[in-house]
Amino acid sequence: TLTQVPLERRDLSSITLPINDKNLPKAKEMIKKFRRKLATTLSQGETNQVYTLNMQLYPLTNEA
C-alpha cells in the first residue's frame, strides 16, 4: 500500500486554482514539456526502479 512506501520515495501534491481558460492550451503544452524533461532527467544512467507520474488538469466548475 501507499503508506508502506517511505515519504522520501514518494511525493503527493495537488493544487486548486482559478484560471483563464484562454490559457489552457499553454498550460497543456507546459505540462507536456515538463513530463518529457522529467522522464529524460530520471532515466539518465542505469535505472533500477519503475515509478508512475499522474497529472490531471480538469475543471471543477460547470460551464455557463
C-alpha positions as a printed Julia matrix, in Angstrom:
64×3 Matrix{Float64}:
   0.0    0.0     0.0
   0.99   3.61   -0.39
   1.64   4.08    3.32
   4.25   1.32    3.18
   6.36   3.43    0.79
   8.62   5.79    2.8
   7.97   9.52    2.38
  11.42  10.09    0.87
  10.49   7.75   -2.0
   7.18   9.4    -2.94
   5.56  12.77   -3.48
   1.86  13.53   -3.4
   0.63  17.03   -4.06
  -2.21  18.93   -5.64
  -3.27  22.48   -6.32
  -6.67  24.03   -6.93
  -6.57  27.37   -8.69
  -8.69  29.79  -10.67
  -7.69  30.05  -14.32
  -8.44  31.95  -17.5
  -9.42  29.14  -19.87
  -7.84  31.02  -22.77
  -4.5   29.95  -21.23
  -5.42  26.25  -21.21
  -3.54  25.37  -24.43
  -0.38  26.97  -23.0
  -0.81  25.06  -19.72
  -1.2   21.77  -21.58
   1.98  22.44  -23.55
   3.86  23.29  -20.34
   2.7   20.01  -18.78
   3.85  18.07  -21.84
   7.29  19.7   -21.76
   7.61  19.05  -18.02
   6.74  15.36  -18.41
   9.3   14.92  -21.17
  12.04  16.78  -19.28
  11.35  14.81  -16.1
  11.44  11.5   -17.99
  14.77  12.43  -19.59
  16.26  13.5   -16.26
  15.11  10.49  -14.26
  16.1    7.91  -16.86
  19.73   9.05  -17.07
  22.27   6.44  -16.05
  21.44   2.9   -15.03
  17.82   2.66  -13.91
  16.73   0.46  -11.01
  13.12   1.44  -10.21
   9.83   1.97  -12.04
   7.65   4.9   -10.97
   4.43   6.35  -12.3
   3.6   10.04  -12.59
  -0.03  11.13  -12.87
  -1.24  14.64  -13.56
  -4.79  15.74  -14.19
  -5.97  19.13  -15.32
  -9.74  19.34  -15.44
 -12.43  21.83  -14.49
 -14.18  21.71  -11.14
 -16.78  24.24  -12.24
 -19.69  23.86  -14.66
 -19.63  25.7   -17.96
 -22.08  28.58  -18.03
